[in-house]
PDB file of C-alpha atoms in Angstrom:
ATOM      1  CA  MET F 106      -0.002   0.542  -0.039  1.00 85.00           C
ATOM      2  CA  ASN F 107       1.166   3.685  -1.399  1.00 90.00           C
ATOM      3  CA  ILE F 108       0.844   5.914   2.236  1.00 93.00           C
ATOM      4  CA  ARG F 109       0.566   9.585   1.541  1.00 94.00           C
ATOM      5  CA  THR F 110       0.853  12.266   4.147  1.00 95.00           C
ATOM      6  CA  ILE F 111      -1.363  15.208   3.290  1.00 94.00           C
ATOM      7  CA  GLN F 112      -1.509  18.604   5.581  1.00 96.00           C
ATOM      8  CA  ALA F 113      -5.558  19.452   5.650  1.00 95.00           C
ATOM      9  CA  LYS F 114      -6.672  22.708   6.904  1.00 95.00           C
ATOM     10  CA  SER F 115      -9.813  20.378   8.574  1.00 95.00           C
ATOM     11  CA  ILE F 116     -10.633  18.382  10.311  1.00 97.00           C
ATOM     12  CA  LEU F 117     -14.245  18.194  11.445  1.00 97.00           C
ATOM     13  CA  THR F 118     -16.404  18.196   8.646  1.00 95.00           C
ATOM     14  CA  PRO F 119     -19.523  19.302   9.506  1.00 96.00           C
ATOM     15  CA  GLN F 120     -23.414  17.520   8.554  1.00 95.00           C
ATOM     16  CA  LYS F 121     -25.918  19.064   6.983  1.00 90.00           C
ATOM     17  CA  ARG F 122     -26.811  15.773   5.669  1.00 85.00           C
ATOM     18  CA  GLY F 123     -27.709  12.247   4.320  1.00 81.00           C
ATOM     19  CA  PHE F 124     -26.925   8.806   6.313  1.00 81.00           C
ATOM     20  CA  LEU F 125     -25.625  10.703  10.053  1.00 90.00           C
ATOM     21  CA  THR F 126     -28.423  12.740  10.112  1.00 90.00           C
ATOM     22  CA  ALA F 127     -31.279  10.729   9.723  1.00 85.00           C
ATOM     23  CA  GLY F 128     -32.376  10.205  13.207  1.00 86.00           C
ATOM     24  CA  GLU F 129     -33.934  11.660  15.946  1.00 92.00           C
ATOM     25  CA  ARG F 130     -30.680  12.349  17.771  1.00 95.00           C
ATOM     26  CA  PRO F 131     -28.253  13.563  14.210  1.00 96.00           C
ATOM     27  CA  TYR F 132     -24.437  14.301  13.695  1.00 97.00           C
ATOM     28  CA  THR F 133     -22.973  17.604  13.623  1.00 97.00           C
ATOM     29  CA  HIS F 134     -19.897  16.263  12.208  1.00 97.00           C
ATOM     30  CA  SER F 135     -17.350  13.539  11.081  1.00 97.00           C
ATOM     31  CA  LEU F 136     -13.216  12.812  12.019  1.00 97.00           C
ATOM     32  CA  SER F 137     -11.037  11.207   9.357  1.00 96.00           C
ATOM     33  CA  TRP F 138      -7.635  11.161   9.641  1.00 96.00           C
ATOM     34  CA  ALA F 139      -7.170   9.520   6.074  1.00 94.00           C
ATOM     35  CA  THR F 140      -8.313   9.341   2.336  1.00 92.00           C
ATOM     36  CA  GLY F 141      -9.214   5.582   0.815  1.00 90.00           C
ATOM     37  CA  CYS F 142      -8.610   2.281   3.857  1.00 88.00           C
ATOM     38  CA  GLY F 143      -5.813   0.210   5.337  1.00 85.00           C
ATOM     39  CA  TYR F 144      -8.501  -2.122   4.588  1.00 85.00           C
ATOM     40  CA  GLY F 145      -9.704  -1.904   1.481  1.00 82.00           C
ATOM     41  CA  LYS F 146      -8.471  -5.638   0.037  1.00 82.00           C
ATOM     42  CA  LEU F 147      -9.325  -7.225   2.431  1.00 83.00           C
ATOM     43  CA  TYR F 148     -13.815  -8.790   2.628  1.00 79.00           C
ATOM     44  CA  CYS F 149     -14.413  -5.785   3.658  1.00 83.00           C
ATOM     45  CA  GLY F 150     -13.606  -3.639   0.420  1.00 78.00           C
ATOM     46  CA  ALA F 151     -15.211  -4.984  -1.752  1.00 75.00           C
ATOM     47  CA  PHE F 152     -18.972  -3.190  -0.213  1.00 77.00           C
ATOM     48  CA  CYS F 153     -17.254  -0.725   1.073  1.00 80.00           C
ATOM     49  CA  TYR F 154     -19.448   2.153  -0.099  1.00 72.00           C
ATOM     50  CA  ALA F 155     -16.192   5.143   1.099  1.00 76.00           C
ATOM     51  CA  GLN F 156     -14.290   3.279  -2.626  1.00 80.00           C
ATOM     52  CA  MET F 157     -17.381   5.532  -4.231  1.00 74.00           C
ATOM     53  CA  LEU F 158     -17.422   9.159  -3.169  1.00 76.00           C
ATOM     54  CA  PRO F 159     -15.666  11.977  -4.151  1.00 77.00           C
ATOM     55  CA  ASN F 160     -13.117  12.168  -1.276  1.00 80.00           C
ATOM     56  CA  TRP F 161     -10.624   9.045  -2.260  1.00 79.00           C
ATOM     57  CA  HIS F 162     -11.946   9.493  -6.257  1.00 73.00           C
ATOM     58  CA  PHE F 163     -10.118  13.154  -6.562  1.00 76.00           C
ATOM     59  CA  GLY F 164      -7.636  12.766  -4.180  1.00 82.00           C
ATOM     60  CA  ARG F 165      -6.224   8.929  -5.650  1.00 86.00           C
ATOM     61  CA  ARG F 166      -3.734   9.420  -8.734  1.00 88.00           C
ATOM     62  CA  GLU F 167      -4.497   8.017 -11.791  1.00 88.00           C
ATOM     63  CA  GLY F 168      -4.278   3.922 -11.161  1.00 85.00           C
ATOM     64  CA  GLU F 169      -5.445   3.345  -7.808  1.00 86.00           C
ATOM     65  CA  ALA F 170      -7.725   1.652  -7.367  1.00 85.00           C
ATOM     66  CA  TRP F 171      -9.622   1.067  -3.987  1.00 81.00           C
ATOM     67  CA  GLY F 172      -7.134   0.137  -0.701  1.00 84.00           C
ATOM     68  CA  ASP F 173      -4.245   0.491  -2.897  1.00 90.00           C
ATOM     69  CA  ALA F 174      -2.963   3.826  -0.932  1.00 91.00           C
ATOM     70  CA  LEU F 175      -4.233   5.264   2.146  1.00 93.00           C
ATOM     71  CA  ILE F 176      -3.316   9.301   2.450  1.00 93.00           C
ATOM     72  CA  VAL F 177      -2.515  10.301   5.423  1.00 96.00           C
ATOM     73  CA  LYS F 178      -3.913  13.773   7.660  1.00 96.00           C
ATOM     74  CA  GLN F 179      -0.543  13.697   9.609  1.00 96.00           C
ATOM     75  CA  ASN F 180      -1.916  17.113  10.836  1.00 98.00           C
ATOM     76  CA  ALA F 181      -5.465  16.201  12.566  1.00 98.00           C
ATOM     77  CA  PRO F 182      -4.609  15.762  16.079  1.00 98.00           C
ATOM     78  CA  GLU F 183      -3.112  19.810  16.065  1.00 98.00           C
ATOM     79  CA  LEU F 184      -6.712  20.371  13.534  1.00 98.00           C
ATOM     80  CA  LEU F 185      -8.611  18.707  16.334  1.00 98.00           C
ATOM     81  CA  GLU F 186      -7.215  20.731  19.458  1.00 98.00           C
ATOM     82  CA  ALA F 187      -6.828  24.147  16.807  1.00 98.00           C
ATOM     83  CA  GLN F 188     -11.005  23.169  15.488  1.00 97.00           C
ATOM     84  CA  LEU F 189     -12.410  21.938  19.716  1.00 98.00           C
ATOM     85  CA  ALA F 190     -10.422  25.039  21.234  1.00 98.00           C
ATOM     86  CA  ARG F 191     -11.793  28.208  18.931  1.00 96.00           C
ATOM     87  CA  ALA F 192     -15.548  26.770  18.749  1.00 96.00           C
ATOM     88  CA  ARG F 193     -18.445  27.972  20.608  1.00 93.00           C
ATOM     89  CA  ASN F 194     -20.840  25.455  20.771  1.00 93.00           C
ATOM     90  CA  ARG F 195     -18.929  21.990  22.253  1.00 97.00           C
ATOM     91  CA  ARG F 196     -21.838  20.873  24.380  1.00 96.00           C
ATOM     92  CA  GLU F 197     -24.128  19.779  20.928  1.00 97.00           C
ATOM     93  CA  MET F 198     -20.771  18.555  19.491  1.00 98.00           C
ATOM     94  CA  ARG F 199     -21.651  14.965  17.778  1.00 98.00           C
ATOM     95  CA  ILE F 200     -19.396  13.171  16.405  1.00 98.00           C
ATOM     96  CA  PHE F 201     -19.093  10.366  14.605  1.00 97.00           C
ATOM     97  CA  MET F 202     -15.174   8.288  13.885  1.00 97.00           C
ATOM     98  CA  SER F 203     -15.103   7.731  11.194  1.00 89.00           C
ATOM     99  CA  PRO F 204     -17.477   6.769   8.316  1.00 88.00           C
ATOM    100  CA  VAL F 205     -14.913   6.948   5.719  1.00 85.00           C
ATOM    101  CA  THR F 206     -12.119   5.324   7.149  1.00 89.00           C
ATOM    102  CA  ASP F 207     -11.438   2.746   9.854  1.00 94.00           C
ATOM    103  CA  PRO F 208      -9.407   5.169  12.866  1.00 96.00           C
ATOM    104  CA  TYR F 209      -8.252   1.059  14.052  1.00 96.00           C
ATOM    105  CA  GLN F 210      -7.224  -0.051  10.883  1.00 93.00           C
ATOM    106  CA  PRO F 211      -3.608  -1.964  11.155  1.00 91.00           C
ATOM    107  CA  ILE F 212      -1.080   1.635  10.213  1.00 93.00           C
ATOM    108  CA  GLU F 213      -3.072   3.269  14.112  1.00 95.00           C
ATOM    109  CA  ARG F 214      -0.449   0.700  15.272  1.00 94.00           C
ATOM    110  CA  LYS F 215       2.553   2.665  14.070  1.00 95.00           C
ATOM    111  CA  LEU F 216       0.885   5.813  13.009  1.00 95.00           C
ATOM    112  CA  ARG F 217      -0.723   5.977  16.736  1.00 97.00           C
ATOM    113  CA  LEU F 218      -3.188   9.004  15.025  1.00 98.00           C
ATOM    114  CA  THR F 219      -6.417   8.177  16.568  1.00 98.00           C
ATOM    115  CA  ARG F 220      -5.099   7.369  19.857  1.00 98.00           C
ATOM    116  CA  ARG F 221      -3.651  12.061  19.598  1.00 98.00           C
ATOM    117  CA  CYS F 222      -6.472  12.340  18.594  1.00 98.00           C
ATOM    118  CA  LEU F 223      -8.963  10.640  21.715  1.00 98.00           C
ATOM    119  CA  GLU F 224      -5.866  12.762  24.289  1.00 98.00           C
ATOM    120  CA  VAL F 225      -7.481  15.895  22.125  1.00 98.00           C
ATOM    121  CA  PHE F 226     -10.767  15.002  23.195  1.00 98.00           C
ATOM    122  CA  ALA F 227      -9.973  13.635  25.993  1.00 98.00           C
ATOM    123  CA  ARG F 228      -8.771  17.782  27.832  1.00 98.00           C
ATOM    124  CA  TYR F 229     -12.254  18.998  26.765  1.00 97.00           C
ATOM    125  CA  ASP F 230     -15.058  17.119  28.717  1.00 95.00           C
ATOM    126  CA  ASP F 231     -18.046  18.748  27.243  1.00 96.00           C
ATOM    127  CA  LEU F 232     -18.749  17.202  24.413  1.00 98.00           C
ATOM    128  CA  ASP F 233     -21.746  15.984  23.381  1.00 97.00           C
ATOM    129  CA  LEU F 234     -20.978  12.604  21.478  1.00 98.00           C
ATOM    130  CA  LEU F 235     -17.970  10.752  19.945  1.00 98.00           C
ATOM    131  CA  LEU F 236     -18.818   7.570  18.083  1.00 98.00           C
ATOM    132  CA  ILE F 237     -15.640   5.906  17.836  1.00 98.00           C
ATOM    133  CA  GLN F 238     -16.856   3.591  14.886  1.00 97.00           C
ATOM    134  CA  THR F 239     -14.741   0.767  13.641  1.00 97.00           C
ATOM    135  CA  ARG F 240     -14.471  -2.733  12.283  1.00 94.00           C
ATOM    136  CA  GLY F 241     -10.453  -3.282  13.724  1.00 95.00           C
ATOM    137  CA  PRO F 242      -9.910  -4.904  17.679  1.00 94.00           C
ATOM    138  CA  ALA F 243      -6.541  -2.804  18.127  1.00 95.00           C
ATOM    139  CA  ILE F 244      -9.480  -0.874  20.360  1.00 97.00           C
ATOM    140  CA  VAL F 245      -8.282  -3.033  23.457  1.00 97.00           C
ATOM    141  CA  ASP F 246      -5.764  -0.608  23.536  1.00 95.00           C
ATOM    142  CA  ASP F 247      -7.439   2.639  23.725  1.00 97.00           C
ATOM    143  CA  LEU F 248      -9.684   0.470  26.341  1.00 97.00           C
ATOM    144  CA  ALA F 249      -8.719   3.048  29.201  1.00 97.00           C
ATOM    145  CA  LEU F 250      -7.979   6.424  27.212  1.00 98.00           C
ATOM    146  CA  ILE F 251     -11.844   6.286  25.069  1.00 98.00           C
ATOM    147  CA  SER F 252     -12.823   6.211  29.200  1.00 96.00           C
ATOM    148  CA  ALA F 253     -11.688   9.361  29.895  1.00 96.00           C
ATOM    149  CA  ILE F 254     -13.700  11.254  27.335  1.00 97.00           C
ATOM    150  CA  PRO F 255     -17.543  10.024  29.676  1.00 96.00           C
ATOM    151  CA  TYR F 256     -19.315  11.326  26.458  1.00 97.00           C
ATOM    152  CA  ALA F 257     -17.843   8.461  25.215  1.00 98.00           C
ATOM    153  CA  TRP F 258     -19.341   5.485  23.193  1.00 98.00           C
ATOM    154  CA  LEU F 259     -17.121   2.427  21.239  1.00 98.00           C
ATOM    155  CA  GLY F 260     -18.774   1.871  17.898  1.00 98.00           C
ATOM    156  CA  MET F 261     -17.844  -2.301  16.540  1.00 98.00           C
ATOM    157  CA  THR F 262     -18.830  -3.504  12.435  1.00 97.00           C
ATOM    158  CA  ILE F 263     -19.601  -7.290  13.483  1.00 97.00           C
ATOM    159  CA  GLU F 264     -21.734  -7.886   9.358  1.00 96.00           C
ATOM    160  CA  THR F 265     -22.066 -12.017  10.809  1.00 97.00           C
ATOM    161  CA  ASP F 266     -20.893 -14.562  12.413  1.00 97.00           C
ATOM    162  CA  ARG F 267     -20.235 -16.751  10.282  1.00 95.00           C
ATOM    163  CA  HIS F 268     -16.869 -17.410   8.571  1.00 90.00           C
ATOM    164  CA  ASP F 269     -17.050 -19.725   5.254  1.00 90.00           C
ATOM    165  CA  LEU F 270     -18.314 -16.568   3.418  1.00 88.00           C
ATOM    166  CA  LEU F 271     -15.879 -15.790   0.772  1.00 84.00           C
ATOM    167  CA  TYR F 272     -16.576 -12.324   1.263  1.00 86.00           C
ATOM    168  CA  GLY F 273     -16.505 -12.056   5.159  1.00 88.00           C
ATOM    169  CA  PRO F 274     -14.523 -12.052   7.933  1.00 92.00           C
ATOM    170  CA  THR F 275     -12.186 -14.694   9.423  1.00 93.00           C
ATOM    171  CA  LYS F 276     -13.366 -15.999  12.910  1.00 94.00           C
ATOM    172  CA  PRO F 277     -10.172 -15.050  14.492  1.00 95.00           C
ATOM    173  CA  GLN F 278     -11.931 -12.030  13.832  1.00 95.00           C
ATOM    174  CA  VAL F 279     -14.944 -12.038  14.174  1.00 96.00           C
ATOM    175  CA  GLU F 280     -13.655 -13.705  17.725  1.00 97.00           C
ATOM    176  CA  ARG F 281     -12.028 -10.387  18.165  1.00 97.00           C
ATOM    177  CA  ARG F 282     -13.561  -7.555  17.801  1.00 97.00           C
ATOM    178  CA  LEU F 283     -16.880 -10.151  19.759  1.00 98.00           C
ATOM    179  CA  ASP F 284     -14.328  -9.853  22.562  1.00 98.00           C
ATOM    180  CA  ALA F 285     -13.729  -5.834  22.795  1.00 98.00           C
ATOM    181  CA  VAL F 286     -16.520  -5.414  23.324  1.00 98.00           C
ATOM    182  CA  LYS F 287     -16.905  -7.595  26.579  1.00 98.00           C
ATOM    183  CA  ARG F 288     -14.126  -5.714  26.988  1.00 98.00           C
ATOM    184  CA  ALA F 289     -14.885  -2.251  26.721  1.00 98.00           C
ATOM    185  CA  VAL F 290     -18.200  -3.020  29.217  1.00 98.00           C
ATOM    186  CA  ALA F 291     -16.349  -4.606  31.626  1.00 97.00           C
ATOM    187  CA  CYS F 292     -14.155  -1.339  31.943  1.00 94.00           C
ATOM    188  CA  GLY F 293     -17.740   0.986  32.019  1.00 96.00           C
ATOM    189  CA  LEU F 294     -17.598   2.071  28.531  1.00 97.00           C
ATOM    190  CA  SER F 295     -20.729   3.082  26.231  1.00 97.00           C
ATOM    191  CA  ALA F 296     -20.496   0.225  23.672  1.00 98.00           C
ATOM    192  CA  GLN F 297     -22.444  -0.647  19.956  1.00 98.00           C
ATOM    193  CA  ILE F 298     -22.426  -3.040  17.869  1.00 98.00           C
ATOM    194  CA  ALA F 299     -22.860  -2.289  14.088  1.00 97.00           C
ATOM    195  CA  VAL F 300     -25.009  -5.534  12.054  1.00 97.00           C
ATOM    196  CA  SER F 301     -23.768  -3.364   9.024  1.00 92.00           C
ATOM    197  CA  PRO F 302     -24.293  -4.703   6.758  1.00 92.00           C
ATOM    198  CA  CYS F 303     -26.051  -8.004   7.920  1.00 95.00           C
ATOM    199  CA  LEU F 304     -24.446 -10.621   5.743  1.00 94.00           C
ATOM    200  CA  PRO F 305     -25.889 -14.049   6.237  1.00 95.00           C
ATOM    201  CA  TYR F 306     -25.156 -15.368   9.818  1.00 97.00           C
ATOM    202  CA  SER F 307     -25.493 -18.205  12.013  1.00 97.00           C
ATOM    203  CA  ASP F 308     -28.380 -19.318  13.783  1.00 97.00           C
ATOM    204  CA  ALA F 309     -26.532 -18.633  17.067  1.00 98.00           C
ATOM    205  CA  PHE F 310     -25.378 -15.081  16.158  1.00 98.00           C
ATOM    206  CA  ALA F 311     -28.337 -13.151  18.095  1.00 98.00           C
ATOM    207  CA  GLU F 312     -27.729 -14.772  21.246  1.00 98.00           C
ATOM    208  CA  ARG F 313     -23.497 -14.200  20.379  1.00 98.00           C
ATOM    209  CA  LEU F 314     -24.340  -9.809  20.021  1.00 98.00           C
ATOM    210  CA  LEU F 315     -26.691 -10.434  23.654  1.00 98.00           C
ATOM    211  CA  GLU F 316     -23.699 -12.489  25.421  1.00 98.00           C
ATOM    212  CA  THR F 317     -21.615  -9.168  24.460  1.00 98.00           C
ATOM    213  CA  GLY F 318     -23.315  -6.881  27.616  1.00 98.00           C
ATOM    214  CA  ALA F 319     -24.025  -4.209  24.073  1.00 98.00           C
ATOM    215  CA  GLN F 320     -26.051  -0.978  25.362  1.00 98.00           C
ATOM    216  CA  ARG F 321     -27.397  -0.966  22.261  1.00 98.00           C
ATOM    217  CA  ILE F 322     -27.197  -3.439  17.908  1.00 98.00           C
ATOM    218  CA  VAL F 323     -28.164  -1.497  15.043  1.00 98.00           C
ATOM    219  CA  ILE F 324     -28.656  -4.105  11.913  1.00 97.00           C
ATOM    220  CA  ASP F 325     -28.338  -2.288   8.575  1.00 94.00           C
ATOM    221  CA  THR F 326     -29.088  -3.177   5.462  1.00 91.00           C
ATOM    222  CA  PHE F 327     -26.713  -3.200   1.648  1.00 84.00           C
ATOM    223  CA  ALA F 328     -29.579  -1.388   0.237  1.00 77.00           C
ATOM    224  CA  ILE F 329     -30.612   1.181   3.020  1.00 77.00           C
ATOM    225  CA  GLY F 330     -27.043   1.589   4.395  1.00 70.00           C
ATOM    226  CA  ASP F 331     -24.788   2.642   0.524  1.00 66.00           C
ATOM    227  CA  GLY F 332     -26.621   5.671   0.971  1.00 67.00           C
ATOM    228  CA  SER F 333     -27.539   5.792  -2.891  1.00 71.00           C
ATOM    229  CA  ARG F 334     -30.804   3.439  -2.353  1.00 74.00           C
ATOM    230  CA  GLY F 335     -28.289   0.442  -2.975  1.00 73.00           C
ATOM    231  CA  ALA F 336     -26.705   1.393  -6.540  1.00 77.00           C
ATOM    232  CA  ARG F 337     -23.030   2.299  -4.989  1.00 77.00           C
ATOM    233  CA  THR F 338     -23.162  -1.728  -4.037  1.00 78.00           C
ATOM    234  CA  ALA F 339     -24.201  -3.468  -7.229  1.00 76.00           C
ATOM    235  CA  ASN F 340     -21.335  -1.538  -8.541  1.00 76.00           C
ATOM    236  CA  SER F 341     -19.536  -2.490  -6.553  1.00 76.00           C
ATOM    237  CA  PRO F 342     -17.063  -5.863  -6.601  1.00 75.00           C
ATOM    238  CA  PHE F 343     -19.598  -7.461  -4.139  1.00 76.00           C
ATOM    239  CA  GLY F 344     -22.311  -6.934  -6.677  1.00 74.00           C
ATOM    240  CA  ALA F 345     -20.781  -9.953  -9.052  1.00 74.00           C
ATOM    241  CA  LEU F 346     -19.536 -11.588  -5.650  1.00 73.00           C
ATOM    242  CA  ALA F 347     -22.322 -11.914  -3.400  1.00 73.00           C
ATOM    243  CA  ASN F 348     -23.729 -16.001  -4.433  1.00 77.00           C
ATOM    244  CA  TYR F 349     -27.334 -14.317  -2.569  1.00 80.00           C
ATOM    245  CA  ASP F 350     -29.376 -11.713  -2.982  1.00 84.00           C
ATOM    246  CA  TRP F 351     -27.548  -8.260  -1.412  1.00 83.00           C
ATOM    247  CA  ARG F 352     -31.090  -6.872  -1.520  1.00 85.00           C
ATOM    248  CA  ASP F 353     -33.301  -8.742   0.324  1.00 87.00           C
ATOM    249  CA  ASP F 354     -34.184  -7.151   4.197  1.00 92.00           C
ATOM    250  CA  GLU F 355     -35.460 -10.358   4.846  1.00 94.00           C
ATOM    251  CA  ILE F 356     -32.529 -11.222   6.963  1.00 95.00           C
ATOM    252  CA  ALA F 357     -31.020  -8.656   8.350  1.00 96.00           C
ATOM    253  CA  ILE F 358     -34.716  -7.660   9.710  1.00 96.00           C
ATOM    254  CA  SER F 359     -35.005 -11.223  11.168  1.00 97.00           C
ATOM    255  CA  LEU F 360     -32.236 -11.027  13.269  1.00 98.00           C
ATOM    256  CA  TYR F 361     -33.904  -7.384  14.205  1.00 98.00           C
ATOM    257  CA  HIS F 362     -37.093  -9.432  15.132  1.00 98.00           C
ATOM    258  CA  GLN F 363     -34.441 -11.888  17.352  1.00 98.00           C
ATOM    259  CA  LEU F 364     -32.671  -9.328  18.818  1.00 98.00           C
ATOM    260  CA  SER F 365     -35.374  -6.857  19.528  1.00 98.00           C
ATOM    261  CA  ALA F 366     -37.271  -9.683  21.829  1.00 97.00           C
ATOM    262  CA  TYR F 367     -34.897  -9.602  24.207  1.00 97.00           C
ATOM    263  CA  HIS F 368     -32.916  -6.209  24.438  1.00 97.00           C
ATOM    264  CA  ASP F 369     -34.047  -3.167  24.250  1.00 96.00           C
ATOM    265  CA  GLY F 370     -31.968  -1.187  23.042  1.00 97.00           C
ATOM    266  CA  VAL F 371     -32.008  -2.341  19.273  1.00 98.00           C
ATOM    267  CA  ALA F 372     -31.701   0.135  16.205  1.00 97.00           C
ATOM    268  CA  TRP F 373     -32.415   0.169  12.364  1.00 95.00           C
ATOM    269  CA  SER F 374     -30.273   2.066   9.252  1.00 92.00           C
ATOM    270  CA  GLY F 375     -29.079   5.311   9.947  1.00 89.00           C
ATOM    271  CA  ALA F 376     -31.735   6.110  12.547  1.00 91.00           C
ATOM    272  CA  GLY F 377     -30.676   3.463  14.257  1.00 93.00           C
ATOM    273  CA  PHE F 378     -26.834   5.344  13.894  1.00 93.00           C
ATOM    274  CA  ALA F 379     -28.215   8.743  14.266  1.00 93.00           C
ATOM    275  CA  GLY F 380     -30.296   7.643  17.412  1.00 95.00           C
ATOM    276  CA  ILE F 381     -27.573   7.182  20.411  1.00 96.00           C
ATOM    277  CA  PRO F 382     -28.226  10.247  23.426  1.00 92.00           C
ATOM    278  CA  GLY F 383     -26.029  11.915  23.935  1.00 87.00           C
ATOM    279  CA  ARG F 384     -24.970  14.082  27.937  1.00 78.00           C
ATOM    280  CA  GLN F 385     -27.657  16.287  26.571  1.00 62.00           C
ATOM    281  CA  GLN F 386     -30.572  13.713  26.350  1.00 59.00           C
ATOM    282  CA  LEU F 387     -29.248  12.602  29.554  1.00 50.00           C
ATOM    283  CA  HIS F 388     -28.817  14.325  32.426  1.00 43.00           C
TER     284      HIS F 388
END
């Protein structure tokens, strides 16, 4: 993978419309410290909607495919400090980290940009919400730091527990993610599992999700969650790879009902992601 660094001009992107504003508690900003993703050549890269977005198409070099390059905003922590310091509405800020670049992709253990951003957040105790959305179990490295941020939530993506799918996670990946959620909850952190997008799963999947102790579980589908009613997914490599009808929401709906019978914190798609109570709603 080609790693390039840039000096960005801003790190918090205001959210005015779209998926992150679809619920009753919308996000005000997103934070991504890179363009591209180190997971781009893995199974999830086949259906990742971020490869269709303008920031990748305009940021990549000619001939670079999704997963070939990572464009790192090396001054992200400094920008975050500056933007939070001058913000007049911090009590209203709800930040999604991150919708287009996994904050715990493999290179994070070398760059530590996510950790440095979390250290900035830990110096401010008056924001409403920070959701750290990842599929990377390396987040366990920072559980103590995240615990120092009173408005932080862990968001862990677990699309399925099946490891026999050509386009699914391996068994060790599934186990590490489930364990990361359990460890976060044991540390007193708020945790949300995102079954996003929902892939075919085993009969025990619902029970395994419930056993983590996560306070919320959000179910999402390809057709709803890619922000284009399935058009982005249809144009992705996954559209040709999948050997089941990914446009059929029935497997996701079934999981939603299974979980809802035992858990009050089950939510659906965009409204679910943008439905986490912040500090201002809890007090």
